[in-house]
Structure formats: structure tokens, C-alpha cells
Short mmCIF file of C-alpha atoms and ligand atoms in Angstrom, two decimals:
data_model
loop_
_atom_site.label_atom_id
_atom_site.label_comp_id
_atom_site.label_asym_id
_atom_site.label_seq_id
_atom_site.Cartn_x
_atom_site.Cartn_y
_atom_site.Cartn_z
CA MET E 1 9.27 -2.66 27.70
CA ILE E 2 9.67 1.09 27.25
CA ILE E 3 6.45 3.04 26.69
CA SER E 4 7.03 6.73 25.91
CA ARG E 5 4.43 9.45 26.42
CA ASN E 6 3.35 12.41 24.29
CA ILE E 7 5.45 11.48 21.31
CA SER E 8 5.32 13.43 18.06
CA LEU E 9 4.42 11.17 15.12
CA PHE E 10 6.10 13.54 12.66
CA PRO E 11 8.94 11.08 11.84
CA TYR E 12 6.49 8.17 11.65
CA ASN E 13 4.06 9.25 8.91
CA THR E 14 4.93 10.12 5.31
CA PHE E 15 2.34 12.94 5.20
CA GLY E 16 4.75 14.66 7.62
CA LEU E 17 1.96 15.55 10.06
CA ASP E 18 3.04 16.73 13.48
CA VAL E 19 0.46 14.98 15.63
CA LEU E 20 0.99 13.63 19.13
CA ALA E 21 0.43 10.11 20.40
CA ASP E 22 -0.40 9.65 24.08
CA PHE E 23 1.74 6.50 24.22
CA PHE E 24 4.36 4.99 21.91
CA ALA E 25 6.22 1.66 22.04
CA GLU E 26 8.43 -0.29 19.65
CA VAL E 27 8.34 -4.07 19.25
CA ASP E 28 10.93 -6.25 17.53
CA SER E 29 9.67 -9.78 18.18
CA VAL E 30 6.62 -11.83 19.11
CA ASP E 31 7.93 -11.94 22.69
CA SER E 32 8.30 -8.16 22.93
CA PHE E 33 4.75 -7.72 21.58
CA ARG E 34 3.47 -10.15 24.22
CA ALA E 35 5.46 -8.29 26.91
CA LEU E 36 3.76 -5.05 25.80
CA MET E 37 0.37 -6.76 26.12
CA LEU E 38 1.02 -7.24 29.83
CA ASP E 39 1.30 -3.50 30.44
CA SER E 40 -1.80 -1.66 31.72
CA VAL E 41 -1.29 1.00 29.02
CA TYR E 42 -1.92 -1.69 26.39
CA GLU E 43 -4.91 -2.98 28.27
CA THR E 44 -6.65 0.37 28.80
CA ASN E 45 -5.99 2.27 25.55
CA GLU E 46 -6.95 2.27 21.91
CA ARG E 47 -4.05 0.71 19.97
CA LEU E 48 -2.69 1.24 16.50
CA VAL E 49 0.14 -0.69 14.85
CA ILE E 50 2.21 1.33 12.42
CA GLY E 51 4.84 0.35 9.90
CA GLY E 52 6.26 3.10 7.72
CA GLY E 53 3.18 5.33 8.15
CA SER E 54 2.90 5.65 4.35
CA ASN E 55 -0.77 4.78 4.12
CA ILE E 56 -2.15 6.70 7.11
CA LEU E 57 -3.70 10.13 7.54
CA PHE E 58 -3.82 11.35 11.13
CA THR E 59 -6.59 13.98 11.26
CA LYS E 60 -5.92 14.66 14.96
CA ASP E 61 -3.69 13.65 17.87
CA PHE E 62 -3.82 9.93 18.56
CA LYS E 63 -5.42 9.29 21.95
CA GLY E 64 -3.96 5.89 22.63
CA LEU E 65 -0.95 3.62 22.11
CA ILE E 66 1.03 3.56 18.86
CA ILE E 67 2.91 0.29 18.37
CA LYS E 68 5.82 0.76 15.96
CA ASN E 69 6.83 -2.45 14.25
CA ASN E 70 10.51 -3.33 14.00
CA ILE E 71 10.55 -7.11 13.43
CA GLN E 72 13.42 -7.95 11.07
CA GLY E 73 14.76 -11.04 9.29
CA ILE E 74 14.54 -13.00 6.05
CA GLU E 75 14.47 -16.80 5.81
CA GLU E 76 14.23 -18.87 2.66
CA LYS E 77 13.20 -22.45 1.99
CA LYS E 78 13.20 -24.43 -1.23
CA LEU E 79 9.65 -25.33 -2.25
CA SER E 80 10.52 -27.14 -5.48
CA GLU E 81 13.21 -26.97 -8.19
CA THR E 82 11.58 -23.82 -9.52
CA GLU E 83 10.02 -22.11 -6.50
CA VAL E 84 11.26 -20.78 -3.21
CA LEU E 85 9.45 -19.66 -0.07
CA VAL E 86 10.73 -16.39 1.37
CA LYS E 87 9.60 -15.51 4.89
CA ALA E 88 10.18 -11.87 5.85
CA GLY E 89 9.85 -10.15 9.20
CA SER E 90 7.00 -7.66 9.10
CA GLY E 91 9.18 -4.73 10.17
CA LEU E 92 11.49 -5.02 7.17
CA PRO E 93 11.14 -2.22 4.59
CA TRP E 94 9.19 -3.65 1.65
CA HIS E 95 11.56 -2.26 -0.95
CA SER E 96 14.59 -3.85 0.74
CA LEU E 97 12.82 -7.23 0.43
CA VAL E 98 12.31 -6.52 -3.28
CA ILE E 99 15.98 -5.62 -3.73
CA TRP E 100 17.07 -8.72 -1.79
CA SER E 101 14.82 -10.95 -3.97
CA ILE E 102 16.26 -9.48 -7.14
CA ALA E 103 19.82 -10.01 -5.86
CA GLN E 104 18.95 -13.71 -5.27
CA ASN E 105 17.32 -13.87 -8.71
CA TYR E 106 13.90 -14.69 -7.24
CA GLY E 107 11.10 -13.37 -9.45
CA GLY E 108 7.60 -12.18 -8.59
CA ILE E 109 7.78 -8.82 -6.84
CA GLU E 110 9.97 -6.74 -9.17
CA ASN E 111 6.92 -4.75 -10.37
CA LEU E 112 6.31 -3.78 -6.73
CA SER E 113 9.66 -1.95 -6.50
CA LEU E 114 9.93 1.27 -4.53
CA ILE E 115 6.59 1.00 -2.72
CA PRO E 116 7.22 2.68 0.63
CA GLY E 117 6.35 1.06 3.95
CA LEU E 118 7.08 -2.20 5.68
CA VAL E 119 6.42 -5.83 4.81
CA GLY E 120 3.71 -6.23 7.49
CA ALA E 121 1.41 -3.66 5.89
CA ALA E 122 1.75 -5.13 2.38
CA PRO E 123 -1.00 -7.78 2.80
CA MET E 124 -3.13 -5.24 4.68
CA GLN E 125 -4.20 -3.54 1.44
CA ASN E 126 -2.90 -6.21 -0.96
CA ILE E 127 -0.34 -3.75 -2.32
CA GLY E 128 -0.30 -3.51 -6.07
CA ALA E 129 1.40 -1.72 -8.91
CA TYR E 130 2.03 -2.23 -12.62
CA GLY E 131 -0.27 -5.23 -12.92
CA VAL E 132 1.04 -7.21 -9.92
CA GLU E 133 -0.44 -7.56 -6.44
CA ILE E 134 1.09 -9.24 -3.40
CA LYS E 135 -1.70 -11.83 -3.54
CA ASP E 136 -0.14 -13.17 -6.78
CA VAL E 137 2.89 -14.44 -4.82
CA PHE E 138 1.41 -14.74 -1.34
CA HIS E 139 1.95 -18.03 0.51
CA GLU E 140 0.96 -17.33 4.14
CA LEU E 141 1.38 -14.93 7.02
CA GLU E 142 1.67 -15.16 10.78
CA ALA E 143 -0.16 -12.72 13.02
CA ILE E 144 -0.73 -12.26 16.73
CA ASP E 145 -4.29 -11.97 17.95
CA MET E 146 -4.08 -8.59 19.71
CA GLN E 147 -6.61 -9.69 22.35
CA SER E 148 -5.39 -13.17 23.27
CA GLY E 149 -1.72 -12.98 22.22
CA GLU E 150 -2.04 -16.24 20.28
CA LEU E 151 -0.12 -16.68 17.05
CA ALA E 152 -2.29 -17.58 14.04
CA LYS E 153 -1.46 -18.53 10.46
CA PHE E 154 -3.43 -17.09 7.54
CA GLN E 155 -3.46 -18.82 4.16
CA ILE E 156 -4.46 -16.99 0.98
CA GLN E 157 -8.14 -17.96 1.26
CA ASP E 158 -8.27 -16.54 4.82
CA CYS E 159 -6.99 -13.11 3.74
CA GLU E 160 -9.94 -12.17 1.49
CA PHE E 161 -7.66 -10.19 -0.82
CA GLY E 162 -9.34 -7.77 -3.20
CA TYR E 163 -8.38 -4.57 -5.00
CA ARG E 164 -6.39 -2.72 -2.28
CA GLU E 165 -8.36 -4.73 0.28
CA SER E 166 -7.98 -7.64 2.65
CA VAL E 167 -9.62 -9.05 5.74
CA PHE E 168 -7.10 -7.02 7.80
CA LYS E 169 -8.46 -3.74 6.44
CA ASN E 170 -12.05 -4.81 7.17
CA LYS E 171 -13.34 -7.46 9.58
CA PHE E 172 -9.97 -7.89 11.35
CA LYS E 173 -8.90 -4.21 11.36
CA ASN E 174 -6.77 -3.59 14.46
CA LYS E 175 -7.42 -7.16 15.62
CA TYR E 176 -4.21 -8.81 14.40
CA PHE E 177 -0.58 -7.77 14.43
CA ILE E 178 1.11 -9.28 11.36
CA VAL E 179 4.56 -10.60 12.34
CA SER E 180 5.80 -12.29 9.18
CA VAL E 181 4.81 -12.69 5.55
CA THR E 182 5.86 -15.63 3.37
CA LEU E 183 5.98 -15.26 -0.40
CA ARG E 184 6.27 -17.94 -3.08
CA LEU E 185 8.81 -16.68 -5.60
CA ALA E 186 10.15 -18.11 -8.87
CA ASN E 187 13.69 -19.41 -8.48
CA LEU E 188 15.40 -17.97 -11.54
CA GLN E 189 18.77 -19.36 -10.42
CA GLN E 190 17.48 -22.57 -12.04
CA PRO E 191 17.71 -22.36 -15.84
CA SER E 192 14.69 -24.71 -16.10
CA THR E 193 12.34 -22.23 -14.36
CA ILE E 194 9.72 -20.87 -16.72
CA TYR E 195 8.86 -17.32 -15.72
CA LYS E 196 7.01 -14.63 -17.62
CA MET E 197 7.75 -11.06 -16.59
CA LYS E 198 4.85 -8.60 -16.62
CA THR E 199 5.90 -5.63 -18.70
CA ALA E 200 2.68 -4.78 -20.55
CA TYR E 201 1.49 -2.26 -17.97
CA GLY E 202 1.79 1.50 -18.21
CA ASP E 203 5.14 2.89 -19.28
CA ILE E 204 7.29 -0.19 -18.55
CA GLN E 205 7.89 -1.19 -22.20
CA HIS E 206 8.60 2.37 -23.23
CA THR E 207 10.99 2.92 -20.29
CA LEU E 208 12.82 -0.36 -20.98
CA ALA E 209 13.34 0.79 -24.56
CA GLU E 210 14.64 4.15 -23.35
CA MET E 211 17.04 2.31 -21.05
CA GLN E 212 18.10 0.13 -24.01
CA ALA E 213 17.18 -2.90 -21.92
CA ASP E 214 15.62 -5.97 -23.54
CA GLY E 215 13.33 -6.63 -20.55
CA THR E 216 14.63 -10.15 -20.01
CA SER E 217 15.76 -9.77 -16.40
CA ILE E 218 13.82 -8.94 -13.24
CA LYS E 219 16.50 -6.36 -12.40
CA GLN E 220 15.74 -4.48 -15.62
CA VAL E 221 12.01 -4.50 -14.90
CA SER E 222 12.64 -3.29 -11.35
CA ASP E 223 14.95 -0.52 -12.62
CA ALA E 224 12.30 0.57 -15.13
CA VAL E 225 9.58 0.69 -12.45
CA ILE E 226 11.90 2.67 -10.16
CA LYS E 227 12.66 5.12 -12.94
CA ILE E 228 8.98 5.70 -13.75
CA ARG E 229 8.05 6.12 -10.10
CA GLN E 230 10.88 8.56 -9.41
CA LEU E 231 9.77 10.71 -12.33
CA LYS E 232 6.10 10.73 -11.47
CA LEU E 233 5.60 10.38 -7.72
CA PRO E 234 6.61 12.91 -5.08
CA ASP E 235 9.25 11.63 -2.65
CA PRO E 236 7.65 11.84 0.83
CA LYS E 237 11.01 13.03 2.20
CA GLU E 238 10.60 16.15 0.06
CA LEU E 239 6.82 16.53 -0.12
CA GLY E 240 4.53 14.83 2.41
CA ASN E 241 2.06 12.38 0.87
CA ALA E 242 0.66 8.87 1.23
CA GLY E 243 0.60 7.83 -2.43
CA SER E 244 -2.81 7.43 -4.06
CA PHE E 245 -5.32 8.94 -1.70
CA PHE E 246 -8.37 7.27 -3.29
CA LYS E 247 -8.95 3.85 -4.80
CA ASN E 248 -9.82 3.59 -8.47
CA PRO E 249 -13.61 3.21 -8.60
CA THR E 250 -15.44 0.58 -10.61
CA ILE E 251 -18.78 1.19 -12.32
CA ASN E 252 -21.35 -1.02 -14.01
CA SER E 253 -21.72 -1.20 -17.79
CA ALA E 254 -24.91 0.92 -17.89
CA GLN E 255 -23.21 3.80 -16.09
CA PHE E 256 -20.10 3.29 -18.22
CA GLU E 257 -22.06 3.53 -21.50
CA LYS E 258 -23.65 6.77 -20.36
CA LEU E 259 -20.34 8.33 -19.29
CA ILE E 260 -18.27 7.23 -22.28
CA ALA E 261 -20.87 8.80 -24.59
CA GLN E 262 -20.37 12.06 -22.73
CA TYR E 263 -16.58 11.72 -22.21
CA PRO E 264 -15.21 9.67 -25.14
CA LEU E 265 -11.62 10.07 -23.89
CA MET E 266 -12.35 8.66 -20.43
CA PRO E 267 -9.68 5.99 -19.72
CA ASN E 268 -11.13 2.68 -18.62
CA TYR E 269 -9.95 -0.84 -17.85
CA PRO E 270 -11.75 -4.11 -17.14
CA ASN E 271 -12.09 -4.91 -13.45
CA VAL E 272 -10.15 -8.17 -13.25
CA SER E 273 -12.03 -9.37 -10.18
CA ASN E 274 -15.50 -8.67 -11.59
CA LYS E 275 -16.08 -8.94 -15.34
CA GLU E 276 -19.37 -6.99 -15.08
CA GLU E 277 -17.54 -3.87 -13.92
CA ILE E 278 -15.23 -1.28 -15.47
CA LYS E 279 -12.39 0.43 -13.60
CA ILE E 280 -11.99 4.18 -14.11
CA PRO E 281 -8.72 5.82 -12.94
CA ALA E 282 -9.62 8.09 -10.01
CA GLY E 283 -6.71 10.38 -10.99
CA TRP E 284 -8.43 11.17 -14.31
CA LEU E 285 -11.78 11.90 -12.63
CA ILE E 286 -10.07 14.25 -10.16
CA GLU E 287 -8.14 15.97 -12.93
CA GLN E 288 -11.36 16.52 -14.93
CA CYS E 289 -12.82 18.26 -11.89
CA GLY E 290 -9.96 20.76 -12.09
CA TRP E 291 -7.97 19.65 -9.05
CA LYS E 292 -4.70 18.53 -10.65
CA GLY E 293 -1.84 20.74 -9.43
CA LYS E 294 -4.26 22.92 -7.45
CA VAL E 295 -2.90 24.33 -4.17
CA VAL E 296 -5.43 24.76 -1.36
CA GLY E 297 -3.89 26.39 1.70
CA ASN E 298 -1.07 24.12 2.81
CA THR E 299 -2.30 21.14 0.80
CA GLY E 300 -3.08 20.26 -2.77
CA SER E 301 -3.39 17.66 -5.49
CA HIS E 302 -0.01 16.82 -7.01
CA LEU E 303 0.98 18.37 -10.32
CA LYS E 304 2.06 15.08 -11.94
CA GLN E 305 -0.55 12.74 -10.43
CA ALA E 306 -3.87 14.22 -9.29
CA LEU E 307 -4.61 11.18 -7.14
CA VAL E 308 -1.77 12.04 -4.76
CA LEU E 309 -2.67 14.64 -2.13
CA VAL E 310 0.30 16.48 -0.69
CA ASN E 311 1.33 18.47 2.36
CA TYR E 312 3.23 21.59 1.31
CA GLY E 313 4.88 21.72 4.73
CA LYS E 314 2.53 23.07 7.34
CA ALA E 315 -0.71 21.28 6.67
CA SER E 316 -2.74 19.71 9.43
CA GLY E 317 -4.29 16.30 8.91
CA SER E 318 -7.77 17.78 9.03
CA GLU E 319 -6.84 20.22 6.25
CA VAL E 320 -5.81 17.30 4.04
CA TRP E 321 -9.03 15.52 4.96
CA GLN E 322 -11.15 18.59 4.11
CA LEU E 323 -9.47 18.73 0.70
CA ALA E 324 -10.15 15.01 0.20
CA LEU E 325 -13.84 15.53 1.04
CA ALA E 326 -14.11 18.47 -1.38
CA ILE E 327 -12.53 16.35 -4.15
CA LYS E 328 -14.82 13.43 -3.39
CA LYS E 329 -17.87 15.72 -3.54
CA SER E 330 -16.93 17.26 -6.87
CA VAL E 331 -16.27 13.86 -8.49
CA LEU E 332 -19.69 12.68 -7.29
CA GLU E 333 -21.39 15.80 -8.62
CA LYS E 334 -19.70 15.73 -12.04
CA PHE E 335 -19.64 11.98 -12.75
CA GLY E 336 -22.05 10.40 -10.27
CA ILE E 337 -19.15 8.23 -9.07
CA GLU E 338 -18.36 7.76 -5.40
CA ILE E 339 -14.60 7.57 -4.77
CA THR E 340 -13.42 6.13 -1.46
CA PRO E 341 -10.10 6.67 0.34
CA GLU E 342 -7.41 4.06 0.03
CA VAL E 343 -5.50 5.71 2.87
CA ASN E 344 -6.38 4.70 6.45
CA ILE E 345 -7.92 7.69 8.24
CA TYR E 346 -7.40 8.21 12.00
P1 LIG U 1 1.30 2.07 7.55
O1 LIG U 1 0.90 3.33 6.85
O2 LIG U 1 2.18 2.18 8.72
O3 LIG U 1 -0.03 1.31 7.98
C1 LIG U 1 -1.10 1.13 7.07
C2 LIG U 1 -2.20 0.32 7.75
O4 LIG U 1 -1.72 -1.00 8.00
C3 LIG U 1 -2.61 0.89 9.11
O5 LIG U 1 -4.00 0.69 9.26
C4 LIG U 1 -1.84 0.03 10.10
O6 LIG U 1 -2.50 -0.07 11.36
C5 LIG U 1 -1.79 -1.31 9.40
N1 LIG U 1 -0.57 -2.08 9.70
C6 LIG U 1 0.71 -1.70 9.46
N2 LIG U 1 1.55 -2.68 9.83
C7 LIG U 1 0.78 -3.69 10.34
C8 LIG U 1 1.08 -4.96 10.91
N3 LIG U 1 2.32 -5.41 11.04
N4 LIG U 1 0.05 -5.72 11.33
C9 LIG U 1 -1.24 -5.28 11.21
N5 LIG U 1 -1.59 -4.09 10.69
C10 LIG U 1 -0.57 -3.30 10.25
N6 LIG U 1 0.51 1.28 -2.17
C11 LIG U 1 0.29 0.35 -3.13
O7 LIG U 1 -0.48 -0.60 -2.92
N7 LIG U 1 0.89 0.45 -4.35
C12 LIG U 1 1.73 1.45 -4.66
O8 LIG U 1 2.26 1.49 -5.77
C13 LIG U 1 1.99 2.46 -3.66
N8 LIG U 1 2.79 3.51 -3.94
C14 LIG U 1 3.00 4.47 -3.00
C15 LIG U 1 3.83 5.56 -3.31
C16 LIG U 1 4.06 6.54 -2.37
C17 LIG U 1 4.96 7.70 -2.72
C18 LIG U 1 3.48 6.44 -1.08
C19 LIG U 1 3.78 7.48 -0.04
C20 LIG U 1 2.65 5.38 -0.76
C21 LIG U 1 2.39 4.38 -1.72
N9 LIG U 1 1.55 3.28 -1.46
C22 LIG U 1 1.34 2.32 -2.41
C23 LIG U 1 0.86 3.18 -0.16
C24 LIG U 1 1.71 2.49 0.95
O9 LIG U 1 3.08 2.68 0.73
C25 LIG U 1 1.43 1.01 1.07
O10 LIG U 1 0.07 0.78 1.32
C26 LIG U 1 2.26 0.34 2.16
O11 LIG U 1 2.04 -1.05 2.15
C27 LIG U 1 1.97 0.89 3.55
O12 LIG U 1 2.97 0.38 4.43
P2 LIG U 1 3.30 1.06 5.80
O13 LIG U 1 4.23 0.16 6.53
O14 LIG U 1 3.76 2.44 5.61
O15 LIG U 1 1.87 1.05 6.50
P1 LIG U 2 -1.13 5.38 -14.41
O1 LIG U 2 -0.14 4.59 -15.20
O2 LIG U 2 -1.22 6.85 -14.59
O3 LIG U 2 -2.56 4.76 -14.61
C1 LIG U 2 -3.68 5.29 -13.91
C2 LIG U 2 -4.52 4.14 -13.40
O4 LIG U 2 -5.00 3.39 -14.48
C3 LIG U 2 -3.72 3.23 -12.52
O5 LIG U 2 -4.04 3.49 -11.19
C4 LIG U 2 -4.09 1.83 -12.97
O6 LIG U 2 -4.90 1.11 -12.06
C5 LIG U 2 -4.89 2.02 -14.24
N1 LIG U 2 -4.16 1.36 -15.36
C6 LIG U 2 -3.16 1.88 -16.11
N2 LIG U 2 -2.77 0.98 -17.04
C7 LIG U 2 -3.54 -0.12 -16.85
C8 LIG U 2 -3.61 -1.38 -17.48
N3 LIG U 2 -2.84 -1.69 -18.52
N4 LIG U 2 -4.51 -2.29 -17.01
C9 LIG U 2 -5.29 -2.00 -15.96
N5 LIG U 2 -5.27 -0.82 -15.31
C10 LIG U 2 -4.41 0.12 -15.77
O7 LIG U 2 -0.88 5.08 -12.84
P2 LIG U 2 0.22 5.64 -11.86
O8 LIG U 2 -0.42 6.54 -10.92
O9 LIG U 2 1.45 6.06 -12.60
O10 LIG U 2 0.56 4.31 -11.07
C11 LIG U 2 1.20 3.22 -11.69
C12 LIG U 2 0.99 1.97 -10.85
O11 LIG U 2 1.50 2.17 -9.54
C13 LIG U 2 -0.49 1.63 -10.68
O12 LIG U 2 -0.62 0.23 -10.68
C14 LIG U 2 -0.84 2.19 -9.34
O13 LIG U 2 -1.86 1.47 -8.68
C15 LIG U 2 0.49 2.08 -8.57
N6 LIG U 2 0.60 3.17 -7.59
C16 LIG U 2 -0.10 3.04 -6.45
C17 LIG U 2 -0.02 4.03 -5.48
C18 LIG U 2 -0.76 3.87 -4.18
O14 LIG U 2 -0.52 4.62 -3.27
N7 LIG U 2 -1.62 2.91 -4.08
C19 LIG U 2 0.77 5.14 -5.68
C20 LIG U 2 1.45 5.24 -6.88
C21 LIG U 2 1.37 4.24 -7.84
P3 LIG U 2 -4.31 0.24 -10.83
O15 LIG U 2 -4.08 1.22 -9.75
O16 LIG U 2 -5.47 -0.67 -10.57
O17 LIG U 2 -3.09 -0.47 -11.25
#
């Protein structure tokens, strides 16, 4: 097992932050992870698993061991005439799994097209976009207990999935290394499979119409999602970012009534996991506080989506974090709403 020292994490985080890690190792199997566990560097240091680094903000050098995941592979198994189980190695890029599924005509994750990062981090925050979350198609995952080295299986009820949340982001943070994720997808190769695509969300319908597509294939829906995302979101290869920096907050109906009276144009959606609450897009709140498109030193809030904080090239992680704190404070002062980061801060 090769463990490198003083490695720059610049190529390993989509914010493009040039921080150093004391130690760095890559694993490509359960065995190689267990071999790493035997090294004294593993034993004596703080450890952090990374995938694509697209949901991490490093505010300083990492004093410990970075474990870069590179576990590959896709296996499939028939579950029934209409459903298939697809087991993916956690080091596979998420979007390549989506593209593979579409090529097989397996439905369920087409709305999650073009989300950066690797398969192993997808359950971590229950990735979601355009009305679909990974929990909707989740079957099970395998993970190594980072203390004992034992392999455990997690079923859906064990994962405590919520809005951009799971047990792995909370109680089990840095306790398990996810090695594979199995999804239950609709087998559209079978003409008898009944499958309803989700196209009601956001601009999907409108984009399908623009593309002169009738919205009857998962490939069309994926293409529409890709088109919308490419128009709206900054490509981390060109402008460092980690997607939405904050989660969309939810408020109770009393607070909602008060705010909507004051801001009649405030967008709002029901919170699907709690009927008593209303979801308010954090991007709108941030925009109303005057941050959208604002450049602050080497950082800023993106011109097309205020929720995305960007690195204009030379930002430090702490600069991005200071901006995030200033945004958070102004949203609290103006609306009385506490917004919390979606991005993992280190
Ligand atoms: P990393 O950033 O490497 O890691 C994230 C966290 O997961 C860290 O705490 C890490 O320790 C942990 N982790 C990573 N791999 C493992 C593993 N194998 N086992 C245990 N823990 C692990 N997210 C959405 O939900 N929806 C979107 O639509 C979306 N759009 C985005 C658009 C852009 C342009 C960008 C830059 C980001 C976007 N994101 C979105 C955020 C991000 O891409 C996802 O959260 C993604 O799943 C992160 O994957 P990653 O491999 O990069 O994780
Ligand atoms: P948008 O369409 O501008 O909408 C803003 C917010 O309003 C979204 O975050 C979404 O919440 C909510 N929303 C919009 N239409 C909705 C509906 N019909 N029902 C319920 N909620 C609705 O959002 P966007 O920034 O372009 O993003 C589009 C999708 O991609 C969203 O689902 C978003 O979560 C996802 N995305 C995520 C990231 C990330 O890093 N996490 C980055 C980019 C895009 P939800 O977020 O709850 O869906």
C-alpha cells in the first residue's frame, strides 16, 4: 500500500482549493482498504474518505490521511420481469452509472443526470435533483466499518435518508467506508414494465418541448436535465464550486404566513417529508439579500444561481467559508430563517 505525504488536494476537490494533506492513499477494493488499515498511519491519524470532492470545502490543510476511493465495477441481477438490481462500485463516477443505466434502458435515475462525484457519496447526502432522490431507487449498500474492518450491509431503513441527509452524514460520519451501492431500477427492455417518468419539475417540460422531444424515453429526460444543468450551473473545471452550498430551509406555517404577507412573490413548496412544513428555496433568500452575482475578493455567489458559491481562481477555503457565514447571517437577519450548509466543511 502506497501512502504519499504532503499531497496537494487541488485535483481532488471541485472548489479547486490548493490545500495539503499530510497523508494520501488510494484504495480500489475491500482488500486494499483492509491493507491500508494495517498501516500505522491509518491507526494514528484522522481519516477522511473522498470521492470526487464535489461536496467538500477544505477551510485549511488536512492534518491526517485522505483515502481516495477508486472501487470500480457494475453488476446486474434480475429481480423480477420488470425490475433489475444494479450493484455499482463506490468509486465509479455517478454520471457514468446514469449513462450506463440509460444505455441498458433501466429507468429510475435519469433525473439525476450530470451530478458530479462518485457512486459512494450518493447515499451520503441522499443526492437529489428534479424531484428524484437516490432513496427512491435504493436497494442496499455495503460498507466497511472503519474501526473493525468488518463488512456490513445497510438496507433502506438503516440509512435514515432525509432531505440531503442520511445516517452517514450524521451518526455514522467517518465511521463507514461505502464500497458498493445497489439500486432497484425499472427494466424498460420489457414492454410490460409500467414506468412513469418524472417530468413535472422545474424546466424539464419546457426543455423537452424546445428539444422537440415527446418525453417518452428516459434518454430524452436525461438529455433535458443535462441541457438545463449545463445552461445554469458553473462547470467546476472552469469555475470552482461544490454545487448548492446551503440546503433549502423549511419553515412552519406560522412563520410562512408572516413572510408571505411581507413577500408575496416568495417561492415555496410543500416539504414532502413533513406536511406541517414549507420549503423555501435558499437561492431566492440569498438573492433577496443582494448576494446573487456579487464578487467578494476571490469568491462570490454565482450569477445564474445564488446558492452556488464559487472560487474565482485564487480563493482560500476560509475565504469561501467567511462568505458563506456572511450570507447565512444576512438571511437570518432579513427573514429570520437559519440556512445550513449542505457542503461538508473540513
Ligand atoms: P465528496 O465530495 O468526495 O464527499 C462528500 C462526503 O461524502 C464527504 O464527507 C466524504 O467523506 C463522504 N464520502 C465520499 N465517499 C464516501 C464513501 N465511499 N464512503 C463513505 N463516505 C464517503 N448534489 C445533489 O444532491 N444534487 C445535485 O443536483 C447536485 N448538483 C451538483 C452540481 C455541481 C456543479 C456540483 C459541483 C455539485 C453538485 N452536487 C449535487 C453535490 C455533489 O456532487 C454530490 O453531493 C455528490 O454526491 C458528492 O460526491 P463526491 O464523490 O464528490 O463526494
Ligand atoms: P430551481 O429550479 O431554480 O428551483 C429552486 C429550488 O426550488 C430547488 O432547489 C428545488 O428544491 C425547489 N423546487 C423547484 N421546483 C420545485 C417543485 N416543483 N417541487 C418542489 N421543489 C421545487 O433549482 P436549480 O438550482 O436549478 O436546481 C434544480 C434541481 O437540481 C433541484 O432539485 C436541485 O436540488 C438540484 N441541484 C442540486 C445541487 C446541489 O449541489 N445539491 C446543485 C444544483 C442543482 P430541491 O432542491 O428540494 O429540489
